[in-house]
Amino acid sequence: ASQTQITAVGTLSTLGVGIARTDGTLHVHTATAGTVAAPAHADELVIENSTHAGISILTPNDVSGYVSFGDPDDNDIAAIEYSHYSNSMRFYTNTVERIRIDSAGLVGINETANANMTIGLTINQAGNDNQAFALKSSDVTTAYTTGQDTNTFYHIQKDQAAQGGAQIRVLQASAGVDSSLKYQVYGGTGNTTKSTSAASNIEFEAYDINGGSPQAQGANTTIFNIKSATATQWLVDAEGDTWQNGGATFNGDLVVAD
């Protein structure tokens, strides 16, 4: 006996599956979702149900499933791919893979792997030297605008084009209103030890690199400094000695280790 696989009701230009009155060009209707219609810019295929609705792309487990986007200049200019052989989701723009989410939860932007990351975000800037990470707010119009979007209040980029390092820039709408960068650290029991092995809620560690591994810095090496604009005003070296450009003023106890 024959079996009906699909029932289409309508004209050749508009078809309904499971419904006579179509929404868009092809309306696949299991049950009504309520009083709602597809937007005109995305109504060539409409899937509707009164509960979960979806589209499945089924393939063997050694190939990929695709949703592809094309135009007259390139019939595959962008795509979303799920690779079953690597269990990774990939996003392409202008024919190039730009984002990959692997099976463990690593998200890569312009990067496909990071041997030192299991779950996290890796951004590969390639040869670009501008911002790699930025935070914006519609409430903010920063006073500093040179090479900067006026609503960006925080960004991270390379400090030196070929040498690396990181530069963090924090911007406010106007100077001197409040703290520009604030760290709030909520630790456990405070540590009162005053020695070279003391721990604290906030720590900075400085090393040199030797043969690809960290090593202690040499005598008199400056490990930390504070500048006003480009002029150093206070610094600490590897032995704990300090230098400052100006007189010292103390309000409280001064503890000096032998």
JSON list of C-alpha atoms in Angstrom, two decimals, residues 1-8 16-18 28:
[
{"chain": "A", "resi": 1, "resn": "ALA", "atom": "CA", "xyz": [0.00, 0.00, 0.00]},
{"chain": "A", "resi": 2, "resn": "SER", "atom": "CA", "xyz": [1.20, 3.48, -0.77]},
{"chain": "A", "resi": 3, "resn": "GLN", "atom": "CA", "xyz": [2.01, 5.90, 2.02]},
{"chain": "A", "resi": 4, "resn": "THR", "atom": "CA", "xyz": [1.79, 9.67, 1.88]},
{"chain": "A", "resi": 5, "resn": "GLN", "atom": "CA", "xyz": [5.10, 11.20, 2.92]},
{"chain": "A", "resi": 6, "resn": "ILE", "atom": "CA", "xyz": [4.20, 14.89, 2.67]},
{"chain": "A", "resi": 7, "resn": "THR", "atom": "CA", "xyz": [1.04, 16.87, 2.12]},
{"chain": "A", "resi": 8, "resn": "ALA", "atom": "CA", "xyz": [1.49, 20.26, 0.50]},
{"chain": "A", "resi": 16, "resn": "GLY", "atom": "CA", "xyz": [2.26, 24.79, 3.38]},
{"chain": "A", "resi": 17, "resn": "VAL", "atom": "CA", "xyz": [3.16, 21.50, 5.01]},
{"chain": "A", "resi": 18, "resn": "GLY", "atom": "CA", "xyz": [0.53, 20.60, 7.58]},
{"chain": "A", "resi": 28, "resn": "VAL", "atom": "CA", "xyz": [6.33, 23.61, 7.77]}
]
